[in-house]
PDB file of C-alpha atoms and ligand atoms in Angstrom:
ATOM      1  CA  MET A 194     -32.498 -41.366  23.084  1.00  0.00           C
ATOM      2  CA  VAL A 195     -30.863 -38.055  22.243  1.00  0.00           C
ATOM      3  CA  ARG A 196     -28.679 -38.267  19.156  1.00  0.00           C
ATOM      4  CA  VAL A 197     -25.318 -36.530  18.886  1.00  0.00           C
ATOM      5  CA  ALA A 198     -24.826 -34.328  15.806  1.00  0.00           C
ATOM      6  CA  LEU A 199     -21.342 -33.028  15.071  1.00  0.00           C
ATOM      7  CA  ILE A 200     -21.094 -30.157  12.612  1.00  0.00           C
ATOM      8  CA  THR A 201     -17.605 -29.150  11.515  1.00  0.00           C
ATOM      9  CA  GLY A 202     -17.156 -25.419  11.046  1.00  0.00           C
ATOM     10  CA  GLY A 203     -20.333 -24.761  13.023  1.00  0.00           C
ATOM     11  CA  MET A 204     -19.268 -21.227  13.858  1.00  0.00           C
ATOM     12  CA  GLY A 205     -19.429 -20.170  10.200  1.00  0.00           C
ATOM     13  CA  GLY A 206     -22.412 -18.883   8.255  1.00  0.00           C
ATOM     14  CA  LEU A 207     -23.992 -22.169   7.205  1.00  0.00           C
ATOM     15  CA  GLY A 208     -22.671 -24.158  10.137  1.00  0.00           C
ATOM     16  CA  GLU A 209     -24.287 -21.896  12.717  1.00  0.00           C
ATOM     17  CA  ALA A 210     -27.691 -22.224  11.043  1.00  0.00           C
ATOM     18  CA  ILE A 211     -27.264 -26.013  10.949  1.00  0.00           C
ATOM     19  CA  CYS A 212     -26.327 -26.096  14.659  1.00  0.00           C
ATOM     20  CA  ILE A 213     -29.381 -23.991  15.561  1.00  0.00           C
ATOM     21  CA  LYS A 214     -31.732 -26.185  13.530  1.00  0.00           C
ATOM     22  CA  MET A 215     -30.352 -29.415  14.962  1.00  0.00           C
ATOM     23  CA  ALA A 216     -30.601 -28.037  18.517  1.00  0.00           C
ATOM     24  CA  ALA A 217     -34.220 -27.073  17.870  1.00  0.00           C
ATOM     25  CA  LEU A 218     -34.863 -30.689  16.853  1.00  0.00           C
ATOM     26  CA  GLY A 219     -33.430 -31.956  20.134  1.00  0.00           C
ATOM     27  CA  TYR A 220     -29.978 -33.236  19.108  1.00  0.00           C
ATOM     28  CA  HIS A 221     -26.917 -32.872  21.317  1.00  0.00           C
ATOM     29  CA  VAL A 222     -25.118 -30.397  19.079  1.00  0.00           C
ATOM     30  CA  VAL A 223     -21.336 -30.400  18.939  1.00  0.00           C
ATOM     31  CA  THR A 224     -19.274 -28.208  16.693  1.00  0.00           C
ATOM     32  CA  THR A 225     -15.619 -27.737  15.927  1.00  0.00           C
ATOM     33  CA  TYR A 226     -13.443 -24.690  15.502  1.00  0.00           C
ATOM     34  CA  SER A 227      -9.949 -24.208  14.167  1.00  0.00           C
ATOM     35  CA  PRO A 228      -7.368 -24.301  16.968  1.00  0.00           C
ATOM     36  CA  ASN A 229      -6.332 -20.731  16.022  1.00  0.00           C
ATOM     37  CA  ASN A 230      -9.896 -19.339  16.138  1.00  0.00           C
ATOM     38  CA  THR A 231      -9.709 -16.625  18.805  1.00  0.00           C
ATOM     39  CA  LYS A 232     -13.459 -15.892  18.635  1.00  0.00           C
ATOM     40  CA  ALA A 233     -14.633 -19.421  19.418  1.00  0.00           C
ATOM     41  CA  HIS A 234     -15.120 -18.909  23.163  1.00  0.00           C
ATOM     42  CA  ASP A 235     -17.181 -15.723  22.606  1.00  0.00           C
ATOM     43  CA  TRP A 236     -19.314 -17.419  19.964  1.00  0.00           C
ATOM     44  CA  LEU A 237     -20.037 -20.353  22.246  1.00  0.00           C
ATOM     45  CA  GLN A 238     -20.895 -18.089  25.162  1.00  0.00           C
ATOM     46  CA  THR A 239     -23.226 -15.960  23.022  1.00  0.00           C
ATOM     47  CA  MET A 240     -25.027 -18.991  21.619  1.00  0.00           C
ATOM     48  CA  ASN A 241     -25.328 -20.694  24.983  1.00  0.00           C
ATOM     49  CA  ASN A 242     -26.622 -17.475  26.587  1.00  0.00           C
ATOM     50  CA  MET A 243     -29.426 -17.862  24.052  1.00  0.00           C
ATOM     51  CA  GLY A 244     -30.058 -21.321  25.496  1.00  0.00           C
ATOM     52  CA  TYR A 245     -28.713 -23.594  22.782  1.00  0.00           C
ATOM     53  CA  GLY A 246     -26.436 -25.770  24.918  1.00  0.00           C
ATOM     54  CA  PHE A 247     -23.852 -26.314  22.200  1.00  0.00           C
ATOM     55  CA  LYS A 248     -20.514 -27.985  22.895  1.00  0.00           C
ATOM     56  CA  ALA A 249     -17.434 -27.015  20.901  1.00  0.00           C
ATOM     57  CA  TYR A 250     -14.073 -28.711  20.435  1.00  0.00           C
ATOM     58  CA  PRO A 251     -10.896 -27.525  18.745  1.00  0.00           C
ATOM     59  CA  CYS A 252     -10.179 -29.484  15.598  1.00  0.00           C
ATOM     60  CA  ASP A 253      -8.065 -28.847  12.545  1.00  0.00           C
ATOM     61  CA  VAL A 254     -10.032 -30.837   9.994  1.00  0.00           C
ATOM     62  CA  THR A 255      -7.006 -30.964   7.691  1.00  0.00           C
ATOM     63  CA  ASP A 256      -5.109 -33.009  10.266  1.00  0.00           C
ATOM     64  CA  PHE A 257      -5.985 -36.677  10.889  1.00  0.00           C
ATOM     65  CA  ASP A 258      -4.597 -36.736  14.435  1.00  0.00           C
ATOM     66  CA  SER A 259      -6.480 -33.580  15.365  1.00  0.00           C
ATOM     67  CA  ALA A 260      -9.701 -35.082  13.983  1.00  0.00           C
ATOM     68  CA  LYS A 261      -9.093 -38.245  15.997  1.00  0.00           C
ATOM     69  CA  ALA A 262      -8.406 -36.321  19.210  1.00  0.00           C
ATOM     70  CA  CYS A 263     -11.579 -34.293  18.676  1.00  0.00           C
ATOM     71  CA  ILE A 264     -13.847 -37.294  18.100  1.00  0.00           C
ATOM     72  CA  ASP A 265     -12.237 -39.233  20.973  1.00  0.00           C
ATOM     73  CA  ALA A 266     -13.004 -36.326  23.308  1.00  0.00           C
ATOM     74  CA  VAL A 267     -16.587 -35.943  22.041  1.00  0.00           C
ATOM     75  CA  THR A 268     -17.211 -39.683  22.421  1.00  0.00           C
ATOM     76  CA  LYS A 269     -15.847 -39.667  25.968  1.00  0.00           C
ATOM     77  CA  ASP A 270     -17.639 -36.487  27.099  1.00  0.00           C
ATOM     78  CA  ILE A 271     -20.962 -36.759  25.285  1.00  0.00           C
ATOM     79  CA  GLY A 272     -21.254 -40.053  23.425  1.00  0.00           C
ATOM     80  CA  PRO A 273     -20.715 -41.479  19.970  1.00  0.00           C
ATOM     81  CA  VAL A 274     -21.466 -39.282  16.979  1.00  0.00           C
ATOM     82  CA  ASP A 275     -24.697 -40.274  15.209  1.00  0.00           C
ATOM     83  CA  VAL A 276     -24.796 -37.494  12.628  1.00  0.00           C
ATOM     84  CA  LEU A 277     -21.640 -36.042  11.070  1.00  0.00           C
ATOM     85  CA  VAL A 278     -21.981 -32.924   8.938  1.00  0.00           C
ATOM     86  CA  ASN A 279     -18.739 -32.263   7.049  1.00  0.00           C
ATOM     87  CA  ASN A 280     -19.299 -28.546   6.592  1.00  0.00           C
ATOM     88  CA  ALA A 281     -15.897 -26.877   7.215  1.00  0.00           C
ATOM     89  CA  GLY A 282     -14.489 -25.377   4.061  1.00  0.00           C
ATOM     90  CA  ILE A 283     -12.449 -22.587   2.560  1.00  0.00           C
ATOM     91  CA  THR A 284     -11.907 -20.938  -0.813  1.00  0.00           C
ATOM     92  CA  ARG A 285      -8.682 -19.625  -2.336  1.00  0.00           C
ATOM     93  CA  ASP A 286     -10.049 -18.330  -5.634  1.00  0.00           C
ATOM     94  CA  MET A 287      -7.794 -17.390  -8.518  1.00  0.00           C
ATOM     95  CA  THR A 288      -7.229 -18.487 -12.080  1.00  0.00           C
ATOM     96  CA  PHE A 289      -5.273 -21.689 -12.544  1.00  0.00           C
ATOM     97  CA  LYS A 290      -2.482 -19.634 -14.093  1.00  0.00           C
ATOM     98  CA  LYS A 291      -1.974 -17.771 -10.815  1.00  0.00           C
ATOM     99  CA  MET A 292      -2.703 -20.659  -8.458  1.00  0.00           C
ATOM    100  CA  THR A 293       0.227 -21.911  -6.386  1.00  0.00           C
ATOM    101  CA  LYS A 294       0.705 -25.388  -4.993  1.00  0.00           C
ATOM    102  CA  ALA A 295      -0.037 -23.945  -1.548  1.00  0.00           C
ATOM    103  CA  ASP A 296      -3.405 -22.542  -2.764  1.00  0.00           C
ATOM    104  CA  TRP A 297      -4.263 -25.918  -4.248  1.00  0.00           C
ATOM    105  CA  ASP A 298      -3.209 -27.877  -1.161  1.00  0.00           C
ATOM    106  CA  ALA A 299      -5.015 -25.629   1.328  1.00  0.00           C
ATOM    107  CA  VAL A 300      -8.340 -26.047  -0.449  1.00  0.00           C
ATOM    108  CA  ILE A 301      -7.983 -29.779  -1.079  1.00  0.00           C
ATOM    109  CA  HIS A 302      -6.884 -30.414   2.517  1.00  0.00           C
ATOM    110  CA  THR A 303      -9.694 -28.367   4.063  1.00  0.00           C
ATOM    111  CA  ASN A 304     -12.581 -29.349   1.804  1.00  0.00           C
ATOM    112  CA  LEU A 305     -11.723 -32.923   0.817  1.00  0.00           C
ATOM    113  CA  ASP A 306      -9.071 -34.517   3.038  1.00  0.00           C
ATOM    114  CA  SER A 307     -11.192 -33.292   5.966  1.00  0.00           C
ATOM    115  CA  VAL A 308     -14.032 -35.550   4.844  1.00  0.00           C
ATOM    116  CA  PHE A 309     -11.743 -38.580   5.151  1.00  0.00           C
ATOM    117  CA  ASN A 310     -10.215 -37.357   8.410  1.00  0.00           C
ATOM    118  CA  MET A 311     -13.568 -36.829  10.154  1.00  0.00           C
ATOM    119  CA  THR A 312     -15.625 -39.662   8.652  1.00  0.00           C
ATOM    120  CA  LYS A 313     -12.905 -42.220   9.397  1.00  0.00           C
ATOM    121  CA  GLN A 314     -13.309 -41.539  13.133  1.00  0.00           C
ATOM    122  CA  VAL A 315     -17.068 -42.184  13.264  1.00  0.00           C
ATOM    123  CA  ILE A 316     -18.080 -44.594  10.527  1.00  0.00           C
ATOM    124  CA  ASP A 317     -17.199 -47.893  12.238  1.00  0.00           C
ATOM    125  CA  GLY A 318     -19.247 -46.936  15.287  1.00  0.00           C
ATOM    126  CA  MET A 319     -22.228 -45.980  13.106  1.00  0.00           C
ATOM    127  CA  VAL A 320     -22.016 -49.336  11.319  1.00  0.00           C
ATOM    128  CA  GLU A 321     -21.792 -51.232  14.609  1.00  0.00           C
ATOM    129  CA  ARG A 322     -24.805 -49.357  16.030  1.00  0.00           C
ATOM    130  CA  LYS A 323     -26.676 -49.881  12.736  1.00  0.00           C
ATOM    131  CA  TRP A 324     -27.575 -46.203  12.430  1.00  0.00           C
ATOM    132  CA  GLY A 325     -25.735 -43.152  11.209  1.00  0.00           C
ATOM    133  CA  ARG A 326     -25.795 -40.161   8.905  1.00  0.00           C
ATOM    134  CA  VAL A 327     -22.897 -38.548   7.064  1.00  0.00           C
ATOM    135  CA  ILE A 328     -23.773 -35.332   5.262  1.00  0.00           C
ATOM    136  CA  ASN A 329     -21.130 -33.677   3.105  1.00  0.00           C
ATOM    137  CA  VAL A 330     -21.517 -29.994   2.259  1.00  0.00           C
ATOM    138  CA  SER A 331     -20.279 -29.540  -1.289  1.00  0.00           C
ATOM    139  CA  SER A 332     -21.199 -26.744  -3.718  1.00  0.00           C
ATOM    140  CA  VAL A 333     -22.877 -26.006  -7.019  1.00  0.00           C
ATOM    141  CA  ASN A 334     -19.385 -25.149  -8.204  1.00  0.00           C
ATOM    142  CA  GLY A 335     -18.335 -28.757  -7.650  1.00  0.00           C
ATOM    143  CA  GLN A 336     -21.149 -29.782  -9.994  1.00  0.00           C
ATOM    144  CA  LYS A 337     -20.663 -27.284 -12.797  1.00  0.00           C
ATOM    145  CA  GLY A 338     -17.148 -25.869 -12.323  1.00  0.00           C
ATOM    146  CA  ALA A 339     -16.453 -22.181 -11.750  1.00  0.00           C
ATOM    147  CA  PHE A 340     -13.963 -19.725 -13.211  1.00  0.00           C
ATOM    148  CA  GLY A 341     -11.129 -19.202 -10.731  1.00  0.00           C
ATOM    149  CA  GLN A 342     -11.993 -22.276  -8.668  1.00  0.00           C
ATOM    150  CA  THR A 343     -10.069 -25.249 -10.058  1.00  0.00           C
ATOM    151  CA  ASN A 344      -9.035 -26.155  -6.505  1.00  0.00           C
ATOM    152  CA  TYR A 345     -12.476 -25.663  -4.928  1.00  0.00           C
ATOM    153  CA  SER A 346     -14.409 -27.299  -7.800  1.00  0.00           C
ATOM    154  CA  ALA A 347     -12.078 -30.310  -7.693  1.00  0.00           C
ATOM    155  CA  ALA A 348     -12.389 -30.690  -3.926  1.00  0.00           C
ATOM    156  CA  LYS A 349     -16.166 -30.297  -3.929  1.00  0.00           C
ATOM    157  CA  ALA A 350     -16.614 -32.725  -6.851  1.00  0.00           C
ATOM    158  CA  GLY A 351     -14.321 -35.177  -5.049  1.00  0.00           C
ATOM    159  CA  MET A 352     -16.568 -35.066  -2.020  1.00  0.00           C
ATOM    160  CA  HIS A 353     -19.404 -36.520  -4.017  1.00  0.00           C
ATOM    161  CA  GLY A 354     -17.275 -39.378  -5.366  1.00  0.00           C
ATOM    162  CA  PHE A 355     -16.484 -40.185  -1.748  1.00  0.00           C
ATOM    163  CA  THR A 356     -20.184 -40.017  -0.862  1.00  0.00           C
ATOM    164  CA  LYS A 357     -21.241 -42.464  -3.563  1.00  0.00           C
ATOM    165  CA  ALA A 358     -18.548 -45.022  -2.782  1.00  0.00           C
ATOM    166  CA  LEU A 359     -18.996 -44.932   0.997  1.00  0.00           C
ATOM    167  CA  ALA A 360     -22.797 -44.986   0.657  1.00  0.00           C
ATOM    168  CA  LEU A 361     -22.467 -48.344  -1.109  1.00  0.00           C
ATOM    169  CA  GLU A 362     -20.208 -49.758   1.591  1.00  0.00           C
ATOM    170  CA  VAL A 363     -22.445 -48.900   4.556  1.00  0.00           C
ATOM    171  CA  ALA A 364     -25.970 -48.957   3.082  1.00  0.00           C
ATOM    172  CA  LYS A 365     -26.963 -52.302   4.555  1.00  0.00           C
ATOM    173  CA  ASN A 366     -25.967 -51.156   8.045  1.00  0.00           C
ATOM    174  CA  GLY A 367     -28.498 -48.344   8.395  1.00  0.00           C
ATOM    175  CA  VAL A 368     -25.953 -45.639   7.608  1.00  0.00           C
ATOM    176  CA  THR A 369     -26.616 -43.108   4.858  1.00  0.00           C
ATOM    177  CA  VAL A 370     -24.064 -40.866   3.193  1.00  0.00           C
ATOM    178  CA  ASN A 371     -25.186 -37.902   1.118  1.00  0.00           C
ATOM    179  CA  THR A 372     -23.875 -34.734  -0.441  1.00  0.00           C
ATOM    180  CA  ILE A 373     -25.667 -31.434  -0.567  1.00  0.00           C
ATOM    181  CA  SER A 374     -24.630 -28.834  -3.125  1.00  0.00           C
ATOM    182  CA  PRO A 375     -25.725 -25.337  -2.170  1.00  0.00           C
ATOM    183  CA  GLY A 376     -25.698 -22.490  -4.644  1.00  0.00           C
ATOM    184  CA  TYR A 377     -25.024 -18.947  -3.511  1.00  0.00           C
ATOM    185  CA  ILE A 378     -26.126 -18.537   0.100  1.00  0.00           C
ATOM    186  CA  GLY A 379     -26.124 -15.244   1.978  1.00  0.00           C
ATOM    187  CA  THR A 380     -23.220 -15.913   4.327  1.00  0.00           C
ATOM    188  CA  LYS A 381     -20.109 -13.800   4.693  1.00  0.00           C
ATOM    189  CA  MET A 382     -18.328 -16.002   2.123  1.00  0.00           C
ATOM    190  CA  VAL A 383     -20.790 -14.607  -0.429  1.00  0.00           C
ATOM    191  CA  THR A 384     -21.810 -11.215   0.970  1.00  0.00           C
ATOM    192  CA  ALA A 385     -18.091 -10.296   0.869  1.00  0.00           C
ATOM    193  CA  ILE A 386     -18.495 -10.210  -2.925  1.00  0.00           C
ATOM    194  CA  PRO A 387     -18.944  -6.551  -4.039  1.00  0.00           C
ATOM    195  CA  GLN A 388     -22.635  -5.631  -4.429  1.00  0.00           C
ATOM    196  CA  GLU A 389     -22.204  -4.624  -8.083  1.00  0.00           C
ATOM    197  CA  ILE A 390     -20.807  -8.089  -8.889  1.00  0.00           C
ATOM    198  CA  LEU A 391     -23.659  -9.730  -6.991  1.00  0.00           C
ATOM    199  CA  ASP A 392     -26.223  -7.617  -8.884  1.00  0.00           C
ATOM    200  CA  SER A 393     -24.656  -7.863 -12.339  1.00  0.00           C
ATOM    201  CA  LYS A 394     -23.121 -11.339 -12.394  1.00  0.00           C
ATOM    202  CA  ILE A 395     -24.512 -13.590  -9.684  1.00  0.00           C
ATOM    203  CA  LEU A 396     -28.193 -12.807  -9.094  1.00  0.00           C
ATOM    204  CA  PRO A 397     -29.041 -12.936 -12.843  1.00  0.00           C
ATOM    205  CA  GLN A 398     -27.878 -16.591 -12.834  1.00  0.00           C
ATOM    206  CA  ILE A 399     -30.398 -17.531 -10.121  1.00  0.00           C
ATOM    207  CA  PRO A 400     -33.966 -18.062 -11.355  1.00  0.00           C
ATOM    208  CA  VAL A 401     -35.351 -17.585  -7.837  1.00  0.00           C
ATOM    209  CA  SER A 402     -33.701 -14.090  -8.004  1.00  0.00           C
ATOM    210  CA  ARG A 403     -32.112 -14.043  -4.585  1.00  0.00           C
ATOM    211  CA  LEU A 404     -29.401 -15.628  -2.509  1.00  0.00           C
ATOM    212  CA  GLY A 405     -30.344 -18.701  -0.516  1.00  0.00           C
ATOM    213  CA  LYS A 406     -30.802 -18.464   3.234  1.00  0.00           C
ATOM    214  CA  PRO A 407     -28.624 -20.475   5.641  1.00  0.00           C
ATOM    215  CA  GLU A 408     -31.840 -21.725   7.266  1.00  0.00           C
ATOM    216  CA  GLU A 409     -32.853 -23.313   3.957  1.00  0.00           C
ATOM    217  CA  ILE A 410     -29.635 -25.336   3.918  1.00  0.00           C
ATOM    218  CA  ALA A 411     -30.130 -26.255   7.567  1.00  0.00           C
ATOM    219  CA  GLY A 412     -33.618 -27.559   6.796  1.00  0.00           C
ATOM    220  CA  LEU A 413     -32.231 -29.910   4.154  1.00  0.00           C
ATOM    221  CA  VAL A 414     -29.505 -31.156   6.492  1.00  0.00           C
ATOM    222  CA  ALA A 415     -32.115 -31.803   9.175  1.00  0.00           C
ATOM    223  CA  TYR A 416     -34.189 -33.863   6.762  1.00  0.00           C
ATOM    224  CA  LEU A 417     -31.185 -35.938   5.653  1.00  0.00           C
ATOM    225  CA  ALA A 418     -30.343 -36.573   9.310  1.00  0.00           C
ATOM    226  CA  SER A 419     -33.854 -37.764  10.137  1.00  0.00           C
ATOM    227  CA  ASP A 420     -35.232 -41.295  10.305  1.00  0.00           C
ATOM    228  CA  GLU A 421     -37.554 -40.390   7.427  1.00  0.00           C
ATOM    229  CA  ALA A 422     -34.523 -40.086   5.115  1.00  0.00           C
ATOM    230  CA  ALA A 423     -33.413 -43.705   5.640  1.00  0.00           C
ATOM    231  CA  PHE A 424     -34.020 -44.606   1.977  1.00  0.00           C
ATOM    232  CA  LEU A 425     -32.018 -41.656   0.650  1.00  0.00           C
ATOM    233  CA  THR A 426     -28.335 -42.418   0.227  1.00  0.00           C
ATOM    234  CA  GLY A 427     -25.525 -41.687  -2.219  1.00  0.00           C
ATOM    235  CA  ALA A 428     -27.396 -38.631  -3.492  1.00  0.00           C
ATOM    236  CA  ASN A 429     -26.122 -35.196  -4.379  1.00  0.00           C
ATOM    237  CA  ILE A 430     -28.933 -32.794  -3.635  1.00  0.00           C
ATOM    238  CA  SER A 431     -28.808 -29.462  -5.413  1.00  0.00           C
ATOM    239  CA  ILE A 432     -30.140 -26.516  -3.432  1.00  0.00           C
ATOM    240  CA  ASN A 433     -29.402 -23.518  -5.589  1.00  0.00           C
ATOM    241  CA  GLY A 434     -32.553 -21.577  -6.504  1.00  0.00           C
ATOM    242  CA  GLY A 435     -32.609 -23.195  -9.938  1.00  0.00           C
ATOM    243  CA  GLN A 436     -29.153 -21.929 -10.899  1.00  0.00           C
ATOM    244  CA  HIS A 437     -27.949 -25.315 -12.115  1.00  0.00           C
ATOM    245  CA  MET A 438     -30.246 -28.202 -13.025  1.00  0.00           C
ATOM    246  CA  PHE A 439     -29.166 -31.589 -14.227  1.00  0.00           C
TER     247      PHE A 439
HETATM  248  P1  NDP B 104     -17.638 -19.826   6.549  1.00  0.00           P
HETATM  249  O1  NDP B 104     -16.356 -19.275   6.043  1.00  0.00           O
HETATM  250  O2  NDP B 104     -18.619 -18.911   7.205  1.00  0.00           O
HETATM  251  O3  NDP B 104     -17.361 -21.034   7.545  1.00  0.00           O
HETATM  252  C1  NDP B 104     -16.411 -22.011   7.249  1.00  0.00           C
HETATM  253  C2  NDP B 104     -16.124 -22.782   8.504  1.00  0.00           C
HETATM  254  O4  NDP B 104     -15.086 -23.740   8.212  1.00  0.00           O
HETATM  255  C3  NDP B 104     -15.632 -21.916   9.643  1.00  0.00           C
HETATM  256  O5  NDP B 104     -16.431 -22.166  10.774  1.00  0.00           O
HETATM  257  C4  NDP B 104     -14.201 -22.394   9.879  1.00  0.00           C
HETATM  258  O6  NDP B 104     -13.872 -22.489  11.236  1.00  0.00           O
HETATM  259  C5  NDP B 104     -14.224 -23.788   9.316  1.00  0.00           C
HETATM  260  N1  NDP B 104     -12.867 -24.204   8.939  1.00  0.00           N
HETATM  261  C6  NDP B 104     -12.105 -23.714   7.935  1.00  0.00           C
HETATM  262  N2  NDP B 104     -10.897 -24.308   7.948  1.00  0.00           N
HETATM  263  C7  NDP B 104     -10.897 -25.197   8.977  1.00  0.00           C
HETATM  264  C8  NDP B 104      -9.961 -26.110   9.503  1.00  0.00           C
HETATM  265  N3  NDP B 104      -8.736 -26.294   8.965  1.00  0.00           N
HETATM  266  N4  NDP B 104     -10.314 -26.854  10.590  1.00  0.00           N
HETATM  267  C9  NDP B 104     -11.520 -26.706  11.150  1.00  0.00           C
HETATM  268  N5  NDP B 104     -12.466 -25.858  10.689  1.00  0.00           N
HETATM  269  C10 NDP B 104     -12.156 -25.115   9.620  1.00  0.00           C
HETATM  270  O7  NDP B 104     -18.311 -20.560   5.287  1.00  0.00           O
HETATM  271  P2  NDP B 104     -19.828 -20.942   4.985  1.00  0.00           P
HETATM  272  O8  NDP B 104     -20.584 -21.151   6.216  1.00  0.00           O
HETATM  273  O9  NDP B 104     -20.348 -20.018   3.970  1.00  0.00           O
HETATM  274  O10 NDP B 104     -19.609 -22.351   4.231  1.00  0.00           O
HETATM  275  C11 NDP B 104     -19.773 -23.607   4.890  1.00  0.00           C
HETATM  276  C12 NDP B 104     -19.608 -24.711   3.870  1.00  0.00           C
HETATM  277  O11 NDP B 104     -20.566 -24.541   2.829  1.00  0.00           O
HETATM  278  C13 NDP B 104     -18.234 -24.719   3.187  1.00  0.00           C
HETATM  279  O12 NDP B 104     -17.816 -26.051   2.997  1.00  0.00           O
HETATM  280  C14 NDP B 104     -18.516 -24.046   1.853  1.00  0.00           C
HETATM  281  O13 NDP B 104     -17.598 -24.447   0.870  1.00  0.00           O
HETATM  282  C15 NDP B 104     -19.915 -24.539   1.574  1.00  0.00           C
HETATM  283  N6  NDP B 104     -20.686 -23.702   0.675  1.00  0.00           N
HETATM  284  C16 NDP B 104     -20.993 -22.411   0.987  1.00  0.00           C
HETATM  285  C17 NDP B 104     -21.754 -21.649   0.120  1.00  0.00           C
HETATM  286  C18 NDP B 104     -22.148 -20.254   0.405  1.00  0.00           C
HETATM  287  O14 NDP B 104     -22.780 -19.632  -0.464  1.00  0.00           O
HETATM  288  N7  NDP B 104     -21.838 -19.707   1.579  1.00  0.00           N
HETATM  289  C19 NDP B 104     -22.225 -22.201  -1.151  1.00  0.00           C
HETATM  290  C20 NDP B 104     -21.855 -23.569  -1.376  1.00  0.00           C
HETATM  291  C21 NDP B 104     -21.117 -24.273  -0.489  1.00  0.00           C
HETATM  292  P3  NDP B 104     -12.932 -21.400  11.942  1.00  0.00           P
HETATM  293  O15 NDP B 104     -13.614 -20.072  11.714  1.00  0.00           O
HETATM  294  O16 NDP B 104     -12.869 -21.840  13.341  1.00  0.00           O
HETATM  295  O17 NDP B 104     -11.612 -21.492  11.186  1.00  0.00           O
END
């Protein structure tokens, strides 16, 4: 039986690596893209020319009806979702003093409301089938806070509260719910930071002395999705090169 893995934001830096890893492991890989993403078709064509066989559906993860339409279409075309990776996310960094309500709302809607919107569509089916995996991609900055990220830190910390509560509700039905909290990973979200800031402020905080690789995050997601991880639920797994330990 081929399992269906849906990765939100699979065309981004981490999401793409997760899609590639899951395809290599034999999953039917489905990803989502924002309805206004004009590069989605090209991305899909490039990846599928490389033989990955990904499917992609438009979905605004901030919008419950859009999430429902997306999952309904995936279920009809491919089958029920067995593994949901809530990976889509954005930042709108600025000090709290400068932050507007719109900056707050955009980050909470995209990083936290999205987890409700997507998980709500798949969880009952997972429970009925007695197998499922929900993997929420949070951040080290949800664990420790970060200057200029009250919105992002709140959303990412909220994700883990969701994880723990839902994990309790579905544990006896073979469904696990976990959070992963990456540190600084070398995707465009991070490599857009000026090199002198990376060298002077960010790398010195990381005992491993480098940025993480998207493939390292993908490897952790793949493990959490596996049958071997059936006893692991409600966890928040740090993957940050030793930057933050607790
Ligand atoms: P990217 O910016 O490369 O990718 C983010 C993805 O989210 C994009 O594919 C984007 O899709 C999607 N997305 C954003 N808004 C929406 C929306 N409203 N509806 C649907 N999709 C949306 O980021 P990364 O790959 O770096 O990050 C992935 C996740 O990992 C995020 O949740 C991020 O917070 C988290 N993270 C990243 C770290 C890092 O160092 N990179 C560290 C810790 C956590 P589209 O382009 O189609 O809009």
